[in-house]
Coordinates of C-alpha atoms in Angstrom, one line a residue:
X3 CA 226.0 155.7 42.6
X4 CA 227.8 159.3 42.4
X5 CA 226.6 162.2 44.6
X6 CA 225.1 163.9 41.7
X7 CA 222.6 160.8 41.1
X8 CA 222.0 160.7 44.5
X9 CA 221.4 164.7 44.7
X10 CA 219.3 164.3 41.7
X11 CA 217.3 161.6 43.2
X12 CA 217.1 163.1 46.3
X13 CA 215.1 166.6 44.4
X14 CA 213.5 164.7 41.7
X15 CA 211.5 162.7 44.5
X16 CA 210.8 165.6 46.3
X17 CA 209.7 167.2 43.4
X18 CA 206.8 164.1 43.2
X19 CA 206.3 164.5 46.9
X20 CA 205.1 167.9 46.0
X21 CA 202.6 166.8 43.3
X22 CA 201.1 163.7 45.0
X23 CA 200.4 166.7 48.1
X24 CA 198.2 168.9 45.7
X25 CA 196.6 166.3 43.9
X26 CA 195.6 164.8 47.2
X27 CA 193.9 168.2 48.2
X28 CA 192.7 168.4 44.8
X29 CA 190.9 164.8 44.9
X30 CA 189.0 166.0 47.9
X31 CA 186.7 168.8 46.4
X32 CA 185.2 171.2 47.7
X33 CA 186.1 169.9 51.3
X34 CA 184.3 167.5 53.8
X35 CA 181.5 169.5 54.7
X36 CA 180.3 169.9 51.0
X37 CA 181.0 166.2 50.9
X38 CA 178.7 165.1 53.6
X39 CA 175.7 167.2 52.3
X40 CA 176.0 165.0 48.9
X41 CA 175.9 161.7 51.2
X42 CA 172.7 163.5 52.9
X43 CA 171.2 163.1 50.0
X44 CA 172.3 160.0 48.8
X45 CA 174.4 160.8 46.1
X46 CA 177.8 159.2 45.6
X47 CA 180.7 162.0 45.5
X48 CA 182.0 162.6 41.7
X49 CA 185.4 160.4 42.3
X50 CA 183.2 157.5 43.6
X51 CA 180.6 157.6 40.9
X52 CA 183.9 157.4 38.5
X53 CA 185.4 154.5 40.8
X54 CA 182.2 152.5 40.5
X55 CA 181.7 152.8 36.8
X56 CA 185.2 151.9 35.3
X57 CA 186.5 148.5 35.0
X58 CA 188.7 148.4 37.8
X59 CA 192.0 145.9 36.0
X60 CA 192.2 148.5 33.9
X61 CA 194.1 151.8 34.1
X62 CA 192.1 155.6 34.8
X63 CA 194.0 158.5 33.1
X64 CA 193.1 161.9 34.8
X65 CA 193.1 164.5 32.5
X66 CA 193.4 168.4 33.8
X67 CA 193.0 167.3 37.3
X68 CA 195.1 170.3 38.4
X69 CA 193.0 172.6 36.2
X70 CA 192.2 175.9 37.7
X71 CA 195.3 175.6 40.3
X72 CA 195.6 178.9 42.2
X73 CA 193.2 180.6 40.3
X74 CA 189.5 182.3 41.5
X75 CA 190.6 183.0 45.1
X76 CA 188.4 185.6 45.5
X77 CA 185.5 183.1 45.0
X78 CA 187.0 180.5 47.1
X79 CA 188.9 178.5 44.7
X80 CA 187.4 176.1 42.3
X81 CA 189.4 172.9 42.6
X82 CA 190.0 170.5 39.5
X83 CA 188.0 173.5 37.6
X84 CA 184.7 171.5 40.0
X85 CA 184.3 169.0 37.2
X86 CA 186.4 165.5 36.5
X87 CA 187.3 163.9 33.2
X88 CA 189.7 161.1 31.9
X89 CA 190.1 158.3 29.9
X90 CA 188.8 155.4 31.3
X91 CA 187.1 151.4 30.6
X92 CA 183.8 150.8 30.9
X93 CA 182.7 147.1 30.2
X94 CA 185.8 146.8 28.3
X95 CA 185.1 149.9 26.3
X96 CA 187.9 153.0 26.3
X97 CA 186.0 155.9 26.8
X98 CA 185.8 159.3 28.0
X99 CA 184.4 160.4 31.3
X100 CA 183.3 163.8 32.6
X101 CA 181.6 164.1 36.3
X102 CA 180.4 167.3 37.4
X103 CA 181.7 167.7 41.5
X104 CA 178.7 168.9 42.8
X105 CA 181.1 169.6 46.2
X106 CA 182.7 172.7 44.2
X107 CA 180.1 175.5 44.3
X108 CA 177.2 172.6 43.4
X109 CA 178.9 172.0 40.3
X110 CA 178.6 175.6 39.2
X111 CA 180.5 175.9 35.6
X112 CA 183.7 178.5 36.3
X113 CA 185.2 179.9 33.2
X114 CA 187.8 176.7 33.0
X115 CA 185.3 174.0 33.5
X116 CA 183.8 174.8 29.8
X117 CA 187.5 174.9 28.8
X118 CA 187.7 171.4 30.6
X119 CA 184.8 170.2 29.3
X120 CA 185.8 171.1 25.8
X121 CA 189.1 169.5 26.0
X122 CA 187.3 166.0 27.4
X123 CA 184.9 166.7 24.5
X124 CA 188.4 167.3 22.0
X125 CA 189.6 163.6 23.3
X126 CA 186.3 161.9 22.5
X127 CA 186.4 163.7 18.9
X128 CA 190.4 163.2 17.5
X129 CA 189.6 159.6 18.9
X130 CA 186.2 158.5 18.1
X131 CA 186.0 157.6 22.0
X132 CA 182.7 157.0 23.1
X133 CA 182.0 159.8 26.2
X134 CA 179.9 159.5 29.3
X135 CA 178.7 162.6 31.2
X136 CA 178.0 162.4 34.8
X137 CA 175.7 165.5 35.7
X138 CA 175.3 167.2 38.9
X139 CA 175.7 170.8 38.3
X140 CA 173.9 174.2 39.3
X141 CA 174.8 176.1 35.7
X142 CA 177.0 178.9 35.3
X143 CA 178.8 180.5 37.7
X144 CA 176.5 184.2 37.0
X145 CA 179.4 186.3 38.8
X146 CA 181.8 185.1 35.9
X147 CA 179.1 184.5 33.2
X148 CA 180.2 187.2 30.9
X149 CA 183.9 185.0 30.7
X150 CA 181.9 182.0 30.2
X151 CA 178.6 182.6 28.0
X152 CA 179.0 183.9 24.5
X153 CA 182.2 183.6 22.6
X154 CA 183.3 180.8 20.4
X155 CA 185.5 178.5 23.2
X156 CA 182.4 179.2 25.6
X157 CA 179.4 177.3 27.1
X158 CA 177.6 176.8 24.2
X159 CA 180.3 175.5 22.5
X160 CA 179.6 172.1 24.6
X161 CA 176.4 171.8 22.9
X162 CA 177.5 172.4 19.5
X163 CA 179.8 169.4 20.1
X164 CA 177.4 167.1 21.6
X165 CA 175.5 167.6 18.2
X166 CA 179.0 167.0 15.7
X167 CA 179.6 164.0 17.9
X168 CA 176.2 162.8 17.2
X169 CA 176.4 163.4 13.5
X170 CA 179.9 161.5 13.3
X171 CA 178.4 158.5 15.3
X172 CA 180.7 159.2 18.7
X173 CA 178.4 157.7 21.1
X174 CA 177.2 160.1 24.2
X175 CA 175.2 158.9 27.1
X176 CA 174.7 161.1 29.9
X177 CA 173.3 160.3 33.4
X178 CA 171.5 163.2 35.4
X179 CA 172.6 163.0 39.1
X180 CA 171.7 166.0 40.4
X181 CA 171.1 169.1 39.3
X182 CA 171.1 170.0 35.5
X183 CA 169.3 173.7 34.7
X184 CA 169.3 176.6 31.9
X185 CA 171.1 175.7 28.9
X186 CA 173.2 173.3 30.7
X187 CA 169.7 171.2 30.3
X188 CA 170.9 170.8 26.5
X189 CA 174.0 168.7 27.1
X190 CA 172.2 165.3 28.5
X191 CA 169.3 165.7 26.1
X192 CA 171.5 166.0 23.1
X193 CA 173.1 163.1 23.8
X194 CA 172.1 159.8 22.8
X195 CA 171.0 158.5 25.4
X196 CA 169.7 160.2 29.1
X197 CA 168.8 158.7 32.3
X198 CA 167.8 160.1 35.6
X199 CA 168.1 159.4 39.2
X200 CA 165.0 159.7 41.3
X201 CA 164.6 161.9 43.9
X202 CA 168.4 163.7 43.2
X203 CA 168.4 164.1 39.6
X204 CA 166.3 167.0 37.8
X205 CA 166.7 169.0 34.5
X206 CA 164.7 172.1 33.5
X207 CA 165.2 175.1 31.3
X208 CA 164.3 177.4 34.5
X209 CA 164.0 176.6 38.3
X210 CA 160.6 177.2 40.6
X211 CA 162.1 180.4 41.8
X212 CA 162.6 181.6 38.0
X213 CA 159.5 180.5 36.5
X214 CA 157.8 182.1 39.3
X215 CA 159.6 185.8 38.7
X216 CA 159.0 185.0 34.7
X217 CA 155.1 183.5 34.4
X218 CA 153.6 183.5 38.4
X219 CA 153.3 180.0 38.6
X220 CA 153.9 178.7 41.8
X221 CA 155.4 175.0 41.0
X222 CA 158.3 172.7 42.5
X223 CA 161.6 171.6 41.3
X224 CA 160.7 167.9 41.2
X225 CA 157.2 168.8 39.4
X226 CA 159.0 170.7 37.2
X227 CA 161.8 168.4 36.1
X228 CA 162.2 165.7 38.4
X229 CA 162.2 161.6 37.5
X230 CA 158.7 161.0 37.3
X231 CA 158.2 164.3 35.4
X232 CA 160.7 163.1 32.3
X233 CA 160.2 159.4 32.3
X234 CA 156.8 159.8 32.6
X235 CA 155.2 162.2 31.0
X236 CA 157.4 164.5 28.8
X237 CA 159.6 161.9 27.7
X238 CA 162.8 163.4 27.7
X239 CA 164.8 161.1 29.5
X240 CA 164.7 157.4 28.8
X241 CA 166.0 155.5 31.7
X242 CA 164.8 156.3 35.7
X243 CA 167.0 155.0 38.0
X244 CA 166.2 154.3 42.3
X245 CA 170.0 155.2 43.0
X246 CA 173.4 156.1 41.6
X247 CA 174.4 152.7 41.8
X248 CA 171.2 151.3 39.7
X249 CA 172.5 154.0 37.1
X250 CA 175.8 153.3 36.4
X251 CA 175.4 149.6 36.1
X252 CA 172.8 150.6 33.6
X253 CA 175.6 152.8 31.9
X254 CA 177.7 149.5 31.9
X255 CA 175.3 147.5 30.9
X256 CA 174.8 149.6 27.5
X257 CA 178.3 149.9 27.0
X258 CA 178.5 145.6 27.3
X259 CA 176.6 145.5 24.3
X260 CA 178.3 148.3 21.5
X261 CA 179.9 147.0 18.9
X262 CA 184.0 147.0 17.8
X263 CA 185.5 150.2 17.2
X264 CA 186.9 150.6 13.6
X265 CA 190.9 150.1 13.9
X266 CA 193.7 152.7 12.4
X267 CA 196.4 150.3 12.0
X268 CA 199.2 151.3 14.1
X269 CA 201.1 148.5 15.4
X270 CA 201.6 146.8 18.4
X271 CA 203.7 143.7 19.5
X272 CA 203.6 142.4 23.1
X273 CA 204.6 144.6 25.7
X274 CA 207.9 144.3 27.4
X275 CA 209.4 146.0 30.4
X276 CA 212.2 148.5 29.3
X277 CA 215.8 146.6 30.5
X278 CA 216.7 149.7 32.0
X279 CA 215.2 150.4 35.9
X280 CA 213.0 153.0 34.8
X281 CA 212.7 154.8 38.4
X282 CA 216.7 155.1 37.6
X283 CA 215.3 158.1 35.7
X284 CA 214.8 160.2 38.9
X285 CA 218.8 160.2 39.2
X286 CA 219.9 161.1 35.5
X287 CA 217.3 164.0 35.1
X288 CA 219.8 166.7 36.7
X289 CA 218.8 169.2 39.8
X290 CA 219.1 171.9 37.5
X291 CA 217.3 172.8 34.3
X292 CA 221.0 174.8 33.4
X293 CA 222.9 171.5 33.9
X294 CA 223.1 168.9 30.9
X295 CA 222.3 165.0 30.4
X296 CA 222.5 162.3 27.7
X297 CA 218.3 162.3 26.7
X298 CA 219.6 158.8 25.5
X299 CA 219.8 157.3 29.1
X300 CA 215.9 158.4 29.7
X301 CA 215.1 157.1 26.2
X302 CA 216.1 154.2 27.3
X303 CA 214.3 153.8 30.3
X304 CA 210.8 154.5 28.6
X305 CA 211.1 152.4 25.6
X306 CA 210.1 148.2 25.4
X307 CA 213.2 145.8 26.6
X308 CA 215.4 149.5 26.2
X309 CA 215.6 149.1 22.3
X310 CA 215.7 152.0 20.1
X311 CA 216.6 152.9 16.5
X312 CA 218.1 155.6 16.0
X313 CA 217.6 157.5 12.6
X314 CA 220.8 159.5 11.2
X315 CA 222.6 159.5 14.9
X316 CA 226.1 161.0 13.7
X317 CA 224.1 164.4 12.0
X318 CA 221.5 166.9 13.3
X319 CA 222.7 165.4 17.1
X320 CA 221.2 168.3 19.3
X321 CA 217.8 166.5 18.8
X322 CA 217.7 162.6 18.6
X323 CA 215.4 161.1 16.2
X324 CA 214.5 157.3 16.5
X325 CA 211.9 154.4 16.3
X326 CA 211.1 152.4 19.4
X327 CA 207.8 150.4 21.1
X328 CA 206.2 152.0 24.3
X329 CA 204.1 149.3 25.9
X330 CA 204.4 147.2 22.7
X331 CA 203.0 150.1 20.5
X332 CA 205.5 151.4 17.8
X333 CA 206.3 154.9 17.9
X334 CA 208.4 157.4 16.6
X335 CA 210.6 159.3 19.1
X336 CA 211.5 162.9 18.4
X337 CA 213.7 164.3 21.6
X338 CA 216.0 167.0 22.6
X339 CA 219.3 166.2 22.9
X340 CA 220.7 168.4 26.1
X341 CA 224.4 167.4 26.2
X342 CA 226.6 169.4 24.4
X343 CA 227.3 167.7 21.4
X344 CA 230.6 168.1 18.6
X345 CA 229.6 168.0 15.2
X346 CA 231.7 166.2 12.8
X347 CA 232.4 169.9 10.8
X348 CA 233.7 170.9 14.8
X349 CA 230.9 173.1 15.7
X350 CA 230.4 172.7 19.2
X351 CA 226.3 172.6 20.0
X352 CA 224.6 173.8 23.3
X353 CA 222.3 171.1 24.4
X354 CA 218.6 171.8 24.1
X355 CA 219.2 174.2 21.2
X356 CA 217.6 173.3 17.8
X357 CA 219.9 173.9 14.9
X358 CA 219.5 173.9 11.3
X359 CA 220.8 170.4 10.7
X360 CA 218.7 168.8 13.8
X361 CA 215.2 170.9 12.1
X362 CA 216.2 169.4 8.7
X363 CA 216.4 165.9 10.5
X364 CA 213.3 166.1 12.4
X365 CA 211.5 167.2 9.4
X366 CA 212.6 163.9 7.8
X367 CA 211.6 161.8 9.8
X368 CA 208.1 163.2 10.8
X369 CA 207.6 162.8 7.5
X370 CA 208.9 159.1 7.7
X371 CA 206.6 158.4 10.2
X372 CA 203.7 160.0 8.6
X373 CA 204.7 158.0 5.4
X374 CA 204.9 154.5 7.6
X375 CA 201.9 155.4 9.6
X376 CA 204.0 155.6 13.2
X377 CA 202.6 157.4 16.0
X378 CA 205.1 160.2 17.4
X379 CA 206.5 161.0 20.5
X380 CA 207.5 164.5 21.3
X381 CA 210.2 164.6 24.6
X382 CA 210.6 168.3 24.9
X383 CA 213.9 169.4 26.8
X384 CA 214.2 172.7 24.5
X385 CA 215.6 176.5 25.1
X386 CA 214.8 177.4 21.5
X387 CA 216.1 177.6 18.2
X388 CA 220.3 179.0 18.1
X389 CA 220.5 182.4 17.4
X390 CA 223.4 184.9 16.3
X391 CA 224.8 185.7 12.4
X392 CA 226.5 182.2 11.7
X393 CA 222.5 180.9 12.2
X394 CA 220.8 183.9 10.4
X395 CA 223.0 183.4 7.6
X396 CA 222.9 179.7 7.7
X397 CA 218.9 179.9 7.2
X398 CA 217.7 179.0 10.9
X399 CA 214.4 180.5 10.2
X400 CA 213.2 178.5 7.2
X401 CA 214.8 175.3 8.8
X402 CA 212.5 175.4 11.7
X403 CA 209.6 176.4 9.3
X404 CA 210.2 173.5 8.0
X405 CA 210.1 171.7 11.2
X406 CA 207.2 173.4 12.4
X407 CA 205.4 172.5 8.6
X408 CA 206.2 169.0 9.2
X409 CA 204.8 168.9 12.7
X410 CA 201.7 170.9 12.2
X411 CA 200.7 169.0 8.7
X412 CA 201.2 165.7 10.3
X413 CA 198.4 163.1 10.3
X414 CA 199.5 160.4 13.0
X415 CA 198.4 161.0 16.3
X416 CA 201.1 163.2 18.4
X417 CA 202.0 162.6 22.3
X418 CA 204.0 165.3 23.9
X419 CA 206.1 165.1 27.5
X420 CA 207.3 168.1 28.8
X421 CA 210.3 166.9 30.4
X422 CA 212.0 170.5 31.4
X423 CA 212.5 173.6 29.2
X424 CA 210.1 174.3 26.8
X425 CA 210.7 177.9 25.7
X426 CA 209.9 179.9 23.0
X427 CA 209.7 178.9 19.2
X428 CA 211.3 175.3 20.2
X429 CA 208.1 174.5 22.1
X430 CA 206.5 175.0 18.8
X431 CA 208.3 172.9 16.8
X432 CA 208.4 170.6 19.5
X433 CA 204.7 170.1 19.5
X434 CA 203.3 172.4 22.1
X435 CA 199.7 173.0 22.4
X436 CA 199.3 174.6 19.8
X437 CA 200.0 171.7 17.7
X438 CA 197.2 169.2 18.5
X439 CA 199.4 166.4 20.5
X440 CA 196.4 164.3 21.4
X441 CA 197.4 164.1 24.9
X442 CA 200.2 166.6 26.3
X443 CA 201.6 166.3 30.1
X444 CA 204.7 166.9 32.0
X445 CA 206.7 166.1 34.6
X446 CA 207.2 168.1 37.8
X447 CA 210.4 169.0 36.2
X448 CA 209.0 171.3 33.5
X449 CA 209.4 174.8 32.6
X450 CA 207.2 176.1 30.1
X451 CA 207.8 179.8 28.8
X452 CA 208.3 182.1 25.8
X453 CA 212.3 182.6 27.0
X454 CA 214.6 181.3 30.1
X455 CA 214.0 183.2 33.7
X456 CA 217.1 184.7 33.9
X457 CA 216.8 186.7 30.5
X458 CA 213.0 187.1 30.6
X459 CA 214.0 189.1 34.1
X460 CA 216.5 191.1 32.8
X461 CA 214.5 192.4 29.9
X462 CA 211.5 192.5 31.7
X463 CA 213.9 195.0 34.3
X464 CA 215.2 197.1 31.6
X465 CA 211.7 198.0 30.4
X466 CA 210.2 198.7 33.7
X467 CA 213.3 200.9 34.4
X468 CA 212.8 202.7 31.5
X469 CA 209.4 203.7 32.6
X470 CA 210.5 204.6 35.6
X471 CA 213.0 206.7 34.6
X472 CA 210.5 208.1 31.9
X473 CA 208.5 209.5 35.1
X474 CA 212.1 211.1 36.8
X475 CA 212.2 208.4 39.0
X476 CA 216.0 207.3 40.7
X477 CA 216.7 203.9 40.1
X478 CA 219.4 203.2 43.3
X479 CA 221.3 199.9 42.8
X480 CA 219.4 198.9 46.2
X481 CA 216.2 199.5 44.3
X482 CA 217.3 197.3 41.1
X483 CA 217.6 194.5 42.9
X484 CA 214.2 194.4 44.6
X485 CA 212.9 195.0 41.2
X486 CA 214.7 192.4 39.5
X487 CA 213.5 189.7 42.6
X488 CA 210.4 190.6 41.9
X489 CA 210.4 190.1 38.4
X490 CA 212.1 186.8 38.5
X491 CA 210.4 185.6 41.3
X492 CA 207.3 186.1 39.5
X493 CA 208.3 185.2 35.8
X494 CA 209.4 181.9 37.8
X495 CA 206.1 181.3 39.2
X496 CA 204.5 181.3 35.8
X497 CA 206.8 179.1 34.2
X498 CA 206.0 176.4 36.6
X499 CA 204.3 173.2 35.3
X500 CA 201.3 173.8 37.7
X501 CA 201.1 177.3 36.6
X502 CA 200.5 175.4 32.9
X503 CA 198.5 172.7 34.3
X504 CA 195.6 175.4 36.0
X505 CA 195.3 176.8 32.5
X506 CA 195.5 173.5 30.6
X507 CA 198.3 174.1 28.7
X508 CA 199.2 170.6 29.5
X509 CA 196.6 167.8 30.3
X510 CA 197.9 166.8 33.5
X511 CA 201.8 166.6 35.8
X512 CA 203.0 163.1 35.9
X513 CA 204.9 160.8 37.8
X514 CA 207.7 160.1 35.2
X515 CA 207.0 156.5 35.9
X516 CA 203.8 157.1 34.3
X517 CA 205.1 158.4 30.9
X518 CA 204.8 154.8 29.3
X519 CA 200.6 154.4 30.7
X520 CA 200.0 157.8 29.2
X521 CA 201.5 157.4 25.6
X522 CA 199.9 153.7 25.5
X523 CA 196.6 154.7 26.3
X524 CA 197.3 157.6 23.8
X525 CA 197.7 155.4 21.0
X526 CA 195.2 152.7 21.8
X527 CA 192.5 155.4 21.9
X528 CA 194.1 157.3 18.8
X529 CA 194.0 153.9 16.8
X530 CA 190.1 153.9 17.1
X531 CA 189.9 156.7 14.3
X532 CA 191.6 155.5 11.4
X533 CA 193.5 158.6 9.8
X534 CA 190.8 160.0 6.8
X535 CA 193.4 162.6 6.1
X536 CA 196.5 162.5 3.5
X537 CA 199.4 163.7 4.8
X538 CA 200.8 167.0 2.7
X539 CA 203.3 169.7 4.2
X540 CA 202.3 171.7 1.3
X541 CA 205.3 174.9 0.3
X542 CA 208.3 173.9 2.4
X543 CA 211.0 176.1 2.1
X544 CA 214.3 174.7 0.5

C-alpha cells in the first residue's frame, strides 16, 4: 500500500469516526433524564418500541436520523427533528415506520418533524409501502407554529396524505402511545386501523386545561380521551392494549396476515459479494475533494462479484455509464468520472466536469434503462457543467437540458449517493433532490453546494467589499483576509454533508460500506409499485 492509500485511509475513517459520534448522541434523545420519566410511566423509549417491532434478521434503514442537526438552539435543540422513521420488516412485511420521541420536548412537532414526517409519508407513497405510526407526541411546537401550521409542506399536509394513502390502498395503522392532541388527533384516526395503550395513551381534539378555558367543564385527560374512553364508548380506536409490548405484537400480528404486494418487475439474480474488498474504498477515495481518482475502482467495489458493463466507454468518458447488480438487483450506473480523462479528438477533460458528449451519453442511456425497465443509480462526484466559449459554442446548455429531461422524465425508481462534490447545475442533472431519487444519502465525504468554496468565497468577498466601500469604508489587505476567512469558513460549514442532512437534503450520511444495503432496500421497496407511468422526455433539444 502507497502512503497516499494509507493517508486516505487514515482521513476517510476518521471521517466515519466523526459520524458514528453524532449519531450516537443523536440515538439518545432528548437525554437520560427525559428518558427515565418515559420508563416512569411505563412506556418503552421510541428506539425500543422500533427494536421490538421489526423483524430482527432483517436490516433497519434510518432515514433523516441527522435531521434538524445544529438547528433550534435557542429552544434547546430538537435531536433527530424528536421523531424516528425508516424502512424496516415487520412479520416479513417492508414497511415504513415513524415513532414520535416523546424524550424531545414530549414529542412536540418542530418545523422539520412535519418535513420528516412528510418525507416518511413520500417513501410509503412512490412505494406502495405499508406505514406504521408510533404516537407519543404533545402537538405543535406553539412558539414555531406560524413555520409549521398553514402552508402547503405544513402540518396539515400529514393528514391530507393519510387520506391519498387510504384511497390508493397503502395500508396505515397507527398505535397511540402517549399523547396525541389538536389536529395531530387526525393522523391515527385516519388511518386504517388505531389502537391505544391504557393508562399512557390518549387522543382528544383539546386537553382538560383547554376545554376548561373554552366550555367550563371541569373534566380529565383520561375521561376525556383515554383507553376506556375510545374503546368503549366513542369507538374511535379499535384495539386497547395493557402495555407497549401487547401493542406492537398486535401490530405484528396484523401485518402476519396482509396479503402479497403487487411486483414491478425489476430483476434480481442471487446476490454475490463484490470481488473487490469493498472497505478498500476508504483508501481510493482521495483526502481531498481537489485531488482526482478512477470512479471505476469504487464502481467496482459496490457492484455483485465486481462485474460491470460499461455502455460507450471510449466517448462521453468524464461520466461513466454502465449496467451492473447491487445485491443481485440489476441496475443502471450513471457516475462521475473524476480523473482527468483524453478524448480521442485530444481534448483534455477535468474530472468531475460534465461535457457535451458525457450529457449526450447519459441521456442515452437513462433512456436505455427507462426503455429496459433498470433501476438507476446516480454516484455524484460533480463540480458542474464546463464552462468557457469552446462549450457555449459547442451547445453545453441544451446538452445538459437534455440530461436534465432525461432524468426528470424518467419512470424507474432513482437512487442517488453523494460521494463528494455536488455543485451547482451538475447536481441537477445528477439527480439531486430535486429530482425524486427515491432514497438520496451520502457519504461523510460529501460537499453539496451551488459552486466550489474557494470561488463561492471569492465572489461572496467581492460583493461584500463592494458594499463596504459603497459606505466609504477602507478595505486594508489585513481586513480582506479576515473577511475572506470568514466567508469561507462559513460557506464551508454549509456545504458539509451534515449541514444537508439537518435540512433533509439527503435522507441520511452513510458508512460507505453501507451503499449496497441502501440501494437494495431501495429497489426491493420500489418494485412493490409497478411503474403506471409511460416514459416520455417530451421536446428534447437537438
Amino acid at each position: 500500500m502507497n502512503l497516499d492509500y494509507e493517508r486516505n485511509t487514515d482521513i476517510n475513517k476518521q471521517l466515519l469516526y466523526e459520524l458514528n459520534d453524532r449519531l450516537k448522541t443523536v440515538y439518545t434523545g432528548g437525554g437520560e433524564k427525559a428518558a427515565t420519566k418515559q420508563k416512569e410511566k411505563g412506556k418503552l423509549l421510541a428506539r425500543e418500541r422500533i427494536t421490538y417491532l421489526i423483524d430482527h434478521d432483517r436490516p433497519w434503514l434510518d432515514i433523516g436520523a441527522l435531521t434538524a442537526d445544529g438547528m433550534y438552539a435557542e429552544f434547546g435543540g430538537c435531536p433527530s427533528g424528536g421523531v424516528i422513521t425508516g424502512i424496516g420488516y415487520v412479520s416479513g412485511r417492508q414497511c415504513v415506520i415513524v415513532a414520535n420521541d416523546a424524550t424531545v420536548k414530549a414529542g412536540a412537532w418542530f418545523p422539520m418533524t412535519a418535513k420528516k414526517n412528510l418525507r416518511a409519508q413520500e417513501i410509503a407513497m412512490e412505494n406502495r409501502l405499508p406505514i406504521i405510526y408510533l404516537v407519543d407526541s404533545a402537538g405543535v411546537f406553539l412558539p414555531l407554529q406560524d413555520e409549521i401550521f398553514p402552508d402547503k409542506e405544513h402540518f396539515g399536509r400529514i393528514f391530507r396524505n393519510n387520506a391519498i394513502m387510504s384511497s390508493e390502498g397503502i395500508v396505515q395503522i397507527a398505535a397511540i402511545m402517549g399523547s396525541c392532541v389538536a389536529g395531530g388527533a387526525y393522523l391515527p384516526i385516519m388511518s386504517d386501523e388505531a389502537m391505544i395503550v391504557d393508562g399512557t395513551g390518549s387522543v382528544f381534539l383539546a386537553g382538560s386545561y383547554l376545554v376548561k378555558s373554552a366550555i367550563g367543564e371541569d373534566v380529565d385527560n383520561e375521561a376525556l380521551g383515554g383507553a376506556s374512553t375510545h374503546c368503549e364508548i366513542s369507538g374511535v380506536t379499535d384495539y386497547k392494549h395493557p402495555d407497549d409490548q401487547a401493542c406492537l405484537d398486535s401490530i405484528k400480528n396484523i401485518f402476519s396476515k396482509m396479503g402479497t404486494p403487487l411486483n414491478a418487475g425489476f430483476d434480481r439474480a442471487k446476490a454475490v459479494a463484490p470481488l473487490k474488498a469493498p472497505d478498500e474504498i476508504y483508501g481510493i477515495l482521495p483526502d481531498s475533494r481537489e485531488k482526482p481518482y478512477d470512479m471505476l475502482d469504487i464502481i467496482h467495489r459496490l457492484v455483485d462479484n465486481s462485474e460491470f458493463e460499461e455502455y460507450k466507454q471510449l466517448y462521453g468518458q468524464s461520466i461513466i455509464c454502465g449496467l451492473g447488480r447491487i445485491d443481485g438487483w440489476a441496475v443502471g450506473i450513471v457516475a462521475n468520472q473524476r480523473k482527468v480523462i483524453k478524448s480521442k479528438k485530444g481534448e483534455m477533460q477535468f474530472g468531475g466536469v460534465i461535457y457535451s458528449d458525457s450529457a449526450d451519453k447519459s441521456t442515452r442511456f437513462i433512456m436505455n434503462c427507462n426503455q429496459k425497465k433498470i433501476p438507476l443509480v446516480f454516484l455524484q462526484d460533480v463540480t458542474g457543467f464546463m464552462v468557457g466559449s469552446r462549450s457555449e459554442q459547442g451547445g453545453i446548455i441544451k446538452d445538459g437540458a437534455k440530461m436534465v429531461n432525461a432524468v426528470a422524465n424518467s419512470v424507474v425508481p432513482k437512487f442517488t449517493i453523494v460521494i463528494g462534490n455536488s455543485y451547482g447545475a451538475g447536481n441537477y442533472a445528477m439527480c439531486g433532490k430535486a429530482y425524486d431519487p427515491r432514497l438520496i444519502f451520502a457519504w461523510p465525504s460529501a460537499k453539496i453546494a451551488v459552486m466550489g468554496g474557494s470561488q463561492a468565497a471569492k465572489t461572496l468577498l467581492q460583493i461584500q467589499e463592494s458594499a463596504l466601500k459603497a459606505k466609504g469604508e477602507t478595505i486594508t489587505p489585513e481586513k480582506e483576509d479576515e473577511l475572506l476567512k470568514e466567508i469561507t469558513d462559513r460557506y464551508n460549514y454549509q456545504t458539509t454533508p451534515y449541514y444537508a442532512a439537518a435540512r433533509l437534503w439527503v435522507d441520511g450520511i452513510i458508512d460507505p460500506l453501507e451503499t449496497r444495503k441502501v440501494i437494495s432496500m431501495g429497489i426491493e421497496a420500489a418494485n412493490q409499485a409497478p411503474i403506471m407511468k409511460r416514459f416520455n422526455v417530451g421536446v428534447i433539444q437537438t
